[in-house]
Tab-separated table of C-alpha atoms in Angstrom:
chain	number	residue	atom	x	y	z
A	1	MET	CA	-27.284	8.518	-23.403
A	2	THR	CA	-26.651	8.158	-19.830
A	3	VAL	CA	-25.416	4.730	-18.061
A	4	ARG	CA	-26.617	3.898	-14.745
A	5	VAL	CA	-23.483	2.239	-12.969
A	6	HIS	CA	-23.409	0.682	-9.264
A	7	LEU	CA	-20.002	0.699	-7.656
A	8	ASN	CA	-19.085	-1.632	-4.896
A	9	ILE	CA	-16.427	0.107	-2.831
A	10	GLN	CA	-15.880	-2.400	-0.536
A	11	ALA	CA	-12.641	-1.155	0.741
A	12	LEU	CA	-14.205	1.580	2.753
A	13	GLU	CA	-14.845	-1.657	5.105
A	14	LEU	CA	-10.897	-2.205	5.880
A	15	GLN	CA	-10.413	1.747	5.771
A	16	ALA	CA	-13.287	2.215	8.723
A	17	ARG	CA	-10.913	-0.224	10.789
A	18	ASN	CA	-7.943	2.072	9.306
A	19	ILE	CA	-6.551	-0.314	7.072
A	20	TRP	CA	-5.398	0.684	3.571
A	21	ASN	CA	-3.743	-1.016	0.830
A	22	GLY	CA	-3.802	-0.673	-3.265
A	23	CYS	CA	-7.243	-2.035	-3.989
A	24	GLY	CA	-8.757	0.326	-1.636
A	25	THR	CA	-6.545	3.332	-3.330
A	26	TYR	CA	-7.716	2.369	-6.969
A	27	GLU	CA	-11.382	2.039	-6.186
A	28	ASN	CA	-11.585	4.854	-4.230
A	29	GLU	CA	-9.505	7.256	-6.804
A	30	LEU	CA	-11.409	5.870	-9.582
A	31	ALA	CA	-15.064	5.761	-8.130
A	32	LEU	CA	-13.981	9.598	-7.231
A	33	ARG	CA	-13.323	10.575	-10.913
A	34	LEU	CA	-15.963	8.432	-12.480
A	35	ALA	CA	-18.648	10.822	-10.480
A	36	LYS	CA	-17.232	13.774	-13.046
A	37	TYR	CA	-18.591	12.246	-16.428
A	38	ASP	CA	-22.016	13.774	-17.003
A	39	ASP	CA	-23.016	10.663	-19.361
A	40	ILE	CA	-22.945	8.251	-16.161
A	41	GLU	CA	-25.175	8.112	-13.099
A	42	ILE	CA	-23.429	6.473	-10.181
A	43	LYS	CA	-25.100	4.729	-7.210
A	44	ALA	CA	-22.789	2.951	-4.657
A	45	SER	CA	-22.876	0.535	-1.741
A	46	CYS	CA	-20.299	-0.880	0.821
A	47	ILE	CA	-21.242	-4.361	2.789
A	48	SER	CA	-19.899	-3.681	6.429
A	49	PRO	CA	-21.080	-4.415	9.865
A	50	VAL	CA	-19.038	-1.307	10.919
A	51	ASP	CA	-19.945	2.286	10.375
A	52	ILE	CA	-17.962	3.745	7.482
A	53	SER	CA	-19.533	7.501	7.572
A	54	ASN	CA	-16.675	8.910	9.045
A	55	ASN	CA	-13.873	7.643	6.344
A	56	GLU	CA	-12.259	10.384	4.481
A	57	ALA	CA	-13.095	8.714	1.188
A	58	VAL	CA	-16.530	8.660	1.835
A	59	LYS	CA	-16.680	12.406	2.602
A	60	LYS	CA	-15.023	13.084	-0.701
A	61	PHE	CA	-17.671	11.095	-2.707
A	62	PRO	CA	-19.987	13.475	-4.531
A	63	PHE	CA	-22.603	10.428	-4.423
A	64	LEU	CA	-24.214	8.496	-1.464
A	65	VAL	CA	-22.731	5.173	-0.455
A	66	LYS	CA	-25.022	2.917	0.748
A	67	ARG	CA	-24.037	0.978	3.863
A	68	VAL	CA	-25.671	-2.582	3.754
A	69	LYS	CA	-25.433	-3.743	7.185
A	70	LEU	CA	-24.408	-7.028	6.689
A	71	PRO	CA	-20.956	-9.095	7.285
A	72	SER	CA	-19.359	-9.061	3.729
A	73	ALA	CA	-18.289	-12.773	4.512
A	74	PHE	CA	-21.828	-13.490	4.320
A	75	VAL	CA	-22.726	-11.632	0.954
A	76	PHE	CA	-19.368	-12.410	-0.486
A	77	ASN	CA	-19.553	-16.170	0.360
A	78	ARG	CA	-15.811	-16.135	2.172
A	79	PHE	CA	-16.756	-18.907	4.510
A	80	THR	CA	-17.000	-21.650	1.914
A	81	PHE	CA	-13.930	-20.631	0.341
A	82	ASN	CA	-11.656	-19.566	3.188
A	83	PRO	CA	-8.594	-21.783	3.811
A	84	HIS	CA	-9.051	-21.524	7.480
A	85	TYR	CA	-11.980	-23.683	7.588
A	86	ALA	CA	-10.679	-26.116	5.057
A	87	ASN	CA	-11.232	-28.967	7.672
A	88	HIS	CA	-14.447	-28.068	8.791
A	89	LYS	CA	-16.316	-30.385	6.114
A	90	ILE	CA	-19.678	-30.437	7.917
A	91	LEU	CA	-19.489	-26.446	8.390
A	92	ARG	CA	-18.436	-25.941	4.925
A	93	THR	CA	-21.123	-28.159	3.435
A	94	ILE	CA	-23.829	-26.455	5.482
A	95	ALA	CA	-22.695	-22.819	4.544
A	96	THR	CA	-22.856	-23.874	0.784
A	97	ILE	CA	-26.602	-25.381	1.205
A	98	ILE	CA	-27.476	-22.447	2.842
A	99	TYR	CA	-25.683	-20.466	-0.221
A	100	LYS	CA	-27.592	-22.185	-2.740
A	101	ILE	CA	-31.135	-21.153	-0.593
A	102	VAL	CA	-30.212	-17.784	-0.127
A	103	ARG	CA	-29.636	-17.039	-4.158
A	104	VAL	CA	-32.740	-18.268	-4.782
A	105	PHE	CA	-34.607	-15.918	-2.565
A	106	THR	CA	-32.550	-12.547	-2.622
A	107	SER	CA	-29.994	-10.743	-4.704
A	108	TYR	CA	-27.462	-8.046	-4.733
A	109	ASN	CA	-30.024	-5.488	-6.256
A	110	PHE	CA	-32.471	-6.313	-3.239
A	111	LEU	CA	-29.924	-5.920	-0.758
A	112	THR	CA	-28.961	-2.569	-1.888
A	113	GLY	CA	-31.853	-1.294	-2.838
A	114	ASP	CA	-30.766	-0.963	-6.612
A	115	ASN	CA	-33.005	-2.397	-9.187
A	116	ASP	CA	-32.445	0.353	-11.862
A	117	SER	CA	-28.592	0.123	-12.410
A	118	GLU	CA	-27.452	-1.335	-15.695
A	119	VAL	CA	-24.082	-2.210	-14.818
A	120	PHE	CA	-22.235	-3.335	-11.450
A	121	VAL	CA	-18.571	-3.017	-10.840
A	122	PHE	CA	-16.639	-4.918	-8.281
A	123	PHE	CA	-13.217	-3.748	-7.554
A	124	GLU	CA	-11.779	-6.848	-5.377
A	125	ASN	CA	-11.040	-9.924	-6.900
A	126	LYS	CA	-14.282	-11.430	-6.367
A	127	LEU	CA	-18.432	-11.085	-6.918
A	128	PRO	CA	-21.602	-11.605	-4.516
A	129	ALA	CA	-22.509	-14.914	-3.880
A	130	VAL	CA	-26.195	-13.855	-4.447
A	131	ARG	CA	-27.299	-13.200	-8.005
A	132	VAL	CA	-26.754	-9.647	-9.400
A	133	LYS	CA	-29.550	-8.186	-11.909
A	134	GLY	CA	-27.387	-6.256	-14.789
A	135	LYS	CA	-24.204	-6.450	-16.399
A	136	LEU	CA	-21.206	-7.323	-14.340
A	137	ILE	CA	-17.555	-5.547	-14.679
A	138	GLY	CA	-14.948	-7.564	-12.116
A	139	VAL	CA	-11.269	-6.334	-11.164
A	140	ILE	CA	-8.491	-8.900	-11.021
A	141	HIS	CA	-5.634	-7.368	-9.676
A	142	ASP	CA	-3.448	-10.193	-9.603
A	143	MET	CA	-2.336	-13.825	-9.144
A	144	ASN	CA	-0.073	-13.221	-6.239
A	145	PRO	CA	-1.359	-16.153	-3.995
A	146	LEU	CA	-0.596	-18.537	-6.698
A	147	HIS	CA	3.024	-17.615	-6.785
A	148	GLU	CA	3.261	-17.484	-2.860
A	149	GLY	CA	1.899	-21.151	-2.040
A	150	GLY	CA	0.997	-22.402	-5.534
A	151	GLU	CA	-2.362	-23.365	-7.071
A	152	ARG	CA	-3.147	-26.121	-4.291
A	153	SER	CA	-2.198	-24.208	-1.303
A	154	PRO	CA	-5.203	-23.028	0.904
A	155	GLY	CA	-4.725	-19.297	-0.293
A	156	GLY	CA	-3.995	-20.255	-4.162
A	157	ARG	CA	-7.435	-22.363	-3.943
A	158	MET	CA	-9.340	-19.921	-2.712
A	159	HIS	CA	-7.931	-17.117	-4.938
A	160	MET	CA	-8.747	-19.470	-8.267
A	161	THR	CA	-12.045	-20.213	-6.904
A	162	LEU	CA	-12.871	-16.436	-6.693
A	163	VAL	CA	-11.168	-15.434	-9.853
A	164	ARG	CA	-12.780	-18.123	-11.662
A	165	ASP	CA	-16.381	-17.132	-10.679
A	166	VAL	CA	-15.510	-13.554	-11.877
A	167	ILE	CA	-14.387	-14.774	-15.190
A	168	ALA	CA	-17.305	-16.813	-15.628
A	169	ARG	CA	-19.836	-14.245	-14.600
A	170	ALA	CA	-18.395	-10.941	-15.633
A	171	GLU	CA	-19.131	-9.321	-18.887
A	172	LYS	CA	-15.642	-7.913	-18.782
A	173	ILE	CA	-12.704	-8.389	-16.793
A	174	ILE	CA	-10.313	-5.182	-15.468
A	175	THR	CA	-6.756	-5.591	-14.317
A	176	VAL	CA	-3.998	-3.291	-13.495
A	177	SER	CA	-1.236	-4.072	-15.793
A	178	GLU	CA	-0.060	-5.717	-19.116
A	179	TYR	CA	1.919	-8.693	-16.502
A	180	SER	CA	-1.662	-9.341	-14.746
A	181	LYS	CA	-3.602	-9.821	-17.735
A	182	ARG	CA	-0.850	-12.140	-19.242
A	183	GLU	CA	-0.895	-14.095	-15.809
A	184	ILE	CA	-4.542	-14.231	-15.787
A	185	MET	CA	-4.910	-15.838	-19.414
A	186	LYS	CA	-2.186	-18.260	-18.429
A	187	TYR	CA	-3.742	-19.620	-15.304
A	188	CYS	CA	-7.284	-19.295	-16.244
A	189	ASN	CA	-7.227	-20.128	-19.618
A	190	VAL	CA	-9.460	-16.902	-20.408
A	191	ASP	CA	-9.283	-15.237	-23.982
A	192	GLY	CA	-7.442	-11.737	-23.769
A	193	ALA	CA	-10.229	-9.789	-25.452
A	194	LYS	CA	-12.514	-10.074	-22.147
A	195	ILE	CA	-9.695	-8.366	-20.370
A	196	GLU	CA	-9.008	-4.401	-20.236
A	197	VAL	CA	-5.704	-2.961	-18.308
A	198	VAL	CA	-6.712	0.130	-16.483
A	199	TYR	CA	-3.395	0.951	-14.553
A	200	ASN	CA	-3.172	2.191	-11.279
A	201	GLY	CA	-2.610	6.011	-11.128
A	202	VAL	CA	-0.658	8.714	-8.825
A	203	ASP	CA	-1.756	12.126	-8.285
A	204	ALA	CA	1.533	13.641	-8.942
A	205	GLY	CA	0.633	17.208	-8.010
A	206	LYS	CA	0.153	16.099	-4.521
A	207	PHE	CA	3.954	14.336	-4.320
A	208	TYR	CA	5.859	16.880	-6.327
A	209	VAL	CA	8.442	19.027	-4.205
A	210	ARG	CA	7.361	22.795	-5.336
A	211	GLY	CA	10.206	25.423	-5.348
A	212	GLY	CA	12.750	22.573	-5.203
A	213	GLY	CA	12.534	21.582	-1.287
A	214	THR	CA	10.136	21.614	1.522
A	215	ASN	CA	9.888	21.809	5.159
A	216	LEU	CA	10.199	18.320	6.286
A	217	ASP	CA	10.853	19.288	10.259
A	218	GLU	CA	7.310	18.486	11.670
A	219	ILE	CA	7.197	15.245	9.823
A	220	ARG	CA	10.449	13.858	10.897
A	221	ALA	CA	9.789	14.897	14.515
A	222	GLU	CA	6.242	13.088	14.124
A	223	TYR	CA	7.839	10.081	12.968
A	224	GLY	CA	11.088	9.955	14.408
A	225	LEU	CA	12.575	9.973	10.852
A	226	PRO	CA	16.444	11.511	10.560
A	227	GLU	CA	17.788	13.640	8.298
A	228	LYS	CA	18.487	10.840	5.649
A	229	TYR	CA	17.016	7.690	5.392
A	230	ILE	CA	16.322	4.810	2.900
A	231	LEU	CA	12.293	4.470	2.284
A	232	TYR	CA	10.154	1.146	2.094
A	233	VAL	CA	6.346	1.895	2.005
A	234	GLY	CA	4.247	-1.058	1.631
A	235	SER	CA	2.820	-4.185	3.697
A	236	CYS	CA	5.463	-6.503	5.139
A	237	PHE	CA	3.931	-9.989	4.058
A	238	GLY	CA	6.258	-12.520	2.286
A	239	HIS	CA	6.078	-11.723	-1.286
A	240	LYS	CA	7.170	-8.168	-0.376
A	241	ASN	CA	10.669	-9.811	0.528
A	242	ILE	CA	11.690	-7.330	3.368
A	243	PRO	CA	14.278	-9.662	4.770
A	244	SER	CA	16.154	-9.753	1.899
A	245	LEU	CA	16.103	-5.765	1.675
A	246	ILE	CA	17.412	-5.562	5.366
A	247	LYS	CA	20.059	-8.481	4.795
A	248	ALA	CA	20.900	-5.974	1.818
A	249	TYR	CA	21.040	-3.032	3.779
A	250	SER	CA	23.511	-4.749	6.415
A	251	LEU	CA	25.894	-5.376	3.622
A	252	LEU	CA	26.420	-1.688	2.876
A	253	PRO	CA	29.634	0.049	4.071
A	254	ASP	CA	29.499	1.028	7.660
A	255	ASP	CA	29.606	4.875	6.634
A	256	LEU	CA	26.521	4.326	4.660
A	257	LYS	CA	24.900	2.555	7.262
A	258	ASP	CA	25.878	5.508	9.743
A	259	THR	CA	24.531	8.152	7.474
A	260	TYR	CA	21.275	6.490	6.320
A	261	LYS	CA	18.766	4.912	8.443
A	262	LEU	CA	16.266	2.295	6.934
A	263	ALA	CA	12.508	3.199	7.455
A	264	ILE	CA	10.147	0.533	6.817
A	265	THR	CA	6.002	0.460	7.154
A	266	ASN	CA	4.138	-1.947	8.545
A	267	ALA	CA	6.922	-3.925	10.056
A	268	ASN	CA	5.948	-7.377	11.507
A	269	ASP	CA	7.870	-10.066	13.837
A	270	ASP	CA	9.540	-11.360	10.737
A	271	VAL	CA	11.184	-8.011	10.017
A	272	LYS	CA	12.137	-6.863	13.431
A	273	ASN	CA	13.927	-10.715	13.881
A	274	SER	CA	15.750	-10.260	10.620
A	275	ALA	CA	16.677	-6.881	11.917
A	276	ILE	CA	18.157	-8.534	14.685
A	277	GLU	CA	19.763	-11.671	13.180
A	278	ASN	CA	21.759	-8.893	10.933
A	279	HIS	CA	22.905	-6.719	13.562
A	280	VAL	CA	21.166	-3.356	12.465
A	281	SER	CA	18.160	-3.201	14.874
A	282	GLY	CA	19.597	-0.015	15.707
A	283	ASN	CA	19.569	1.566	12.180
A	284	MET	CA	16.045	0.502	12.025
A	285	ILE	CA	12.884	2.946	11.885
A	286	TYR	CA	9.592	1.132	12.052
A	287	LEU	CA	7.003	3.785	10.747
A	288	LYS	CA	3.552	3.727	12.533
A	289	ARG	CA	0.659	3.876	10.542
A	290	PHE	CA	0.061	7.534	8.776
A	291	PRO	CA	-2.450	9.394	7.470
A	292	ASP	CA	-2.705	9.853	3.780
A	293	ARG	CA	-2.026	13.658	4.181
A	294	ASP	CA	1.387	12.998	5.561
A	295	LYS	CA	2.532	10.455	2.845
A	296	ALA	CA	4.268	12.908	0.451
A	297	LYS	CA	6.355	14.298	2.919
A	298	ILE	CA	7.340	11.000	4.306
A	299	TYR	CA	8.530	10.109	0.710
A	300	GLN	CA	9.950	13.449	0.088
A	301	GLY	CA	12.175	13.211	2.744
A	302	ALA	CA	13.804	10.082	1.793
A	303	SER	CA	17.140	9.721	0.147
A	304	LEU	CA	16.338	6.794	-1.782
A	305	PHE	CA	12.990	4.343	-2.299
A	306	ALA	CA	13.848	0.657	-2.298
A	307	PHE	CA	11.401	-1.995	-3.451
A	308	PRO	CA	12.427	-5.342	-3.269
A	309	SER	CA	9.125	-7.300	-3.712
A	310	LEU	CA	9.048	-10.686	-5.397
A	311	HIS	CA	5.537	-10.396	-6.970
A	312	GLU	CA	3.103	-7.439	-7.759
A	313	GLY	CA	0.219	-6.691	-9.704
A	314	PHE	CA	1.104	-3.188	-10.230
A	315	GLY	CA	3.175	-1.846	-7.102
A	316	ILE	CA	1.714	1.938	-6.750
A	317	PRO	CA	4.553	2.963	-4.098
A	318	LEU	CA	7.171	3.045	-7.278
A	319	ILE	CA	5.337	5.770	-9.147
A	320	GLU	CA	4.138	7.829	-5.628
A	321	ALA	CA	8.357	7.470	-4.610
A	322	MET	CA	8.965	8.907	-8.414
A	323	ALA	CA	6.474	11.656	-8.482
A	324	ALA	CA	8.084	12.806	-5.030
A	325	GLY	CA	11.457	13.166	-6.757
A	326	VAL	CA	12.927	10.062	-4.960
A	327	PRO	CA	15.543	7.838	-6.854
A	328	VAL	CA	14.194	4.136	-6.910
A	329	VAL	CA	15.890	0.841	-6.990
A	330	SER	CA	13.535	-1.849	-7.652
A	331	SER	CA	13.112	-5.592	-8.231
A	332	SER	CA	13.316	-6.813	-11.482
A	333	ALA	CA	10.623	-9.483	-11.144
A	334	SER	CA	6.937	-9.764	-12.684
A	335	VAL	CA	5.555	-6.429	-13.215
A	336	MET	CA	8.184	-3.901	-11.960
A	337	PRO	CA	10.096	-3.352	-15.270
A	338	GLU	CA	6.597	-2.714	-16.862
A	339	VAL	CA	5.996	0.015	-14.286
A	340	VAL	CA	9.414	1.765	-13.876
A	341	GLY	CA	10.608	1.484	-17.502
A	342	ASP	CA	14.087	3.009	-17.423
A	343	ALA	CA	13.620	5.349	-14.555
A	344	ALA	CA	15.127	2.797	-11.883
A	345	LEU	CA	18.017	0.723	-11.246
A	346	LEU	CA	16.838	-3.057	-11.126
A	347	PHE	CA	18.241	-5.866	-9.052
A	348	GLU	CA	17.166	-9.585	-9.215
A	349	PRO	CA	14.910	-9.682	-5.918
A	350	ARG	CA	16.629	-12.954	-4.574
A	351	ASP	CA	20.314	-11.353	-4.885
A	352	VAL	CA	20.901	-9.402	-1.569
A	353	HIS	CA	24.473	-8.648	-3.000
A	354	GLY	CA	23.100	-7.413	-5.976
A	355	MET	CA	20.299	-5.317	-4.082
A	356	SER	CA	23.057	-3.923	-1.725
A	357	ARG	CA	25.109	-2.795	-4.688
A	358	ALA	CA	22.326	-1.074	-6.334
A	359	MET	CA	21.723	1.081	-3.093
A	360	GLU	CA	24.942	2.012	-2.933
A	361	ARG	CA	25.353	3.232	-6.135
A	362	VAL	CA	22.446	5.487	-5.763
A	363	LEU	CA	23.586	6.698	-2.543
A	364	THR	CA	27.212	7.351	-3.663
A	365	ASP	CA	26.883	8.630	-7.180
A	366	GLU	CA	25.037	12.121	-7.540
A	367	ASN	CA	24.987	11.932	-11.181
A	368	LEU	CA	23.240	8.815	-11.117
A	369	ARG	CA	20.860	10.013	-8.444
A	370	CYS	CA	19.865	13.051	-10.588
A	371	GLU	CA	19.435	11.041	-13.858
A	372	LEU	CA	17.139	8.795	-11.908
A	373	ILE	CA	15.137	11.524	-10.210
A	374	ALA	CA	14.785	13.153	-13.921
A	375	LYS	CA	13.591	9.932	-15.613
A	376	GLY	CA	11.206	9.395	-12.586
A	377	TYR	CA	9.426	12.738	-13.247
A	378	GLU	CA	8.987	11.596	-16.825
A	379	ASN	CA	7.736	8.109	-16.134
A	380	VAL	CA	5.063	9.013	-13.721
A	381	LYS	CA	3.473	10.963	-16.650
A	382	ARG	CA	2.559	7.763	-17.821
A	383	PHE	CA	0.549	7.010	-14.817
A	384	SER	CA	-2.642	9.308	-13.677
A	385	TRP	CA	-6.025	8.586	-12.179
A	386	GLU	CA	-7.624	10.774	-14.665
A	387	LYS	CA	-6.140	8.507	-17.630
A	388	SER	CA	-6.965	5.715	-15.743
A	389	ALA	CA	-10.740	6.799	-14.944
A	390	GLU	CA	-11.108	7.487	-18.559
A	391	LYS	CA	-10.350	4.345	-19.769
A	392	LEU	CA	-12.938	2.500	-17.309
A	393	HIS	CA	-15.565	5.091	-18.215
A	394	ASP	CA	-15.000	4.242	-22.160
């Protein structure tokens, strides 16, 4: 029996603007691998006013991704939920009325030209505002906005509105960790039987250093990386706790700071100001946006990977670093212990002295480094996109 499945691969809209995130990685990797199952017939779409055809992910898919040339904010009703419009009560009221009318006269099936699929999968914490004829699977990655500002904050209210809509309409909910499942059950009072955990994965073969080493000279030259550096990969939003990482780095002994620079991706003004305040601007490397093909070598060149986050649904960079053979020090908050197991040295994320001591231990204790690297290789065996796709398929 063949099941007809429609995938909304909405991350392609952001990726067309060269914006990548964990949600996008999740849907791209799972969509690619779901296509390998003979008992699933896949159709796919992306609501996007920008062209997605030159995206690397689109070219890899063995199926056509239909682009619906509408603003995604319209189809997913972002206007009436968006905190930026909180004070525009008249506009919000008008938008709500328009959506109620639109839902009567159109559907997601009509917009995408798909009246055949039986199951529709939406990967990004939200469902369309319009009707969908078919069974729905919704992915809720995390409840991070509630930790950042609380349920009453504009971001928290918007997230809860979207998540509750997913819970009310979806036949099944997917999330990326047992921690996130507990969070959804806690905040949304939903039966755990409705939620399935499908982990993020890692393509370990892409990151693994074959033959005990690799030539990194070209990557170092391209990105201004020294021979030895401490690495952080991810965004620099508030919950990522990067100013604390910079403070912890500043507390390292001078000889270690002279030897190991701190390389950070996606640095914003808060990060740069924190480096100035802690007198380590000269030790910082702000990595420019890099294509996926360079990611493995940037990890492989690092002496240490540091992950100080306060809240995560999963934390893909943790297992990418381990797959690349880099020792990891990580926050002990939220999902991190579930993901890293015993393969990282943990610290309390608000304890900058403890964070600094963890980094110093790994940088100065060769036996500990080797132990963490070996445990990291074992730990990543728990996570693969093939295993995750198999569970989603089932």
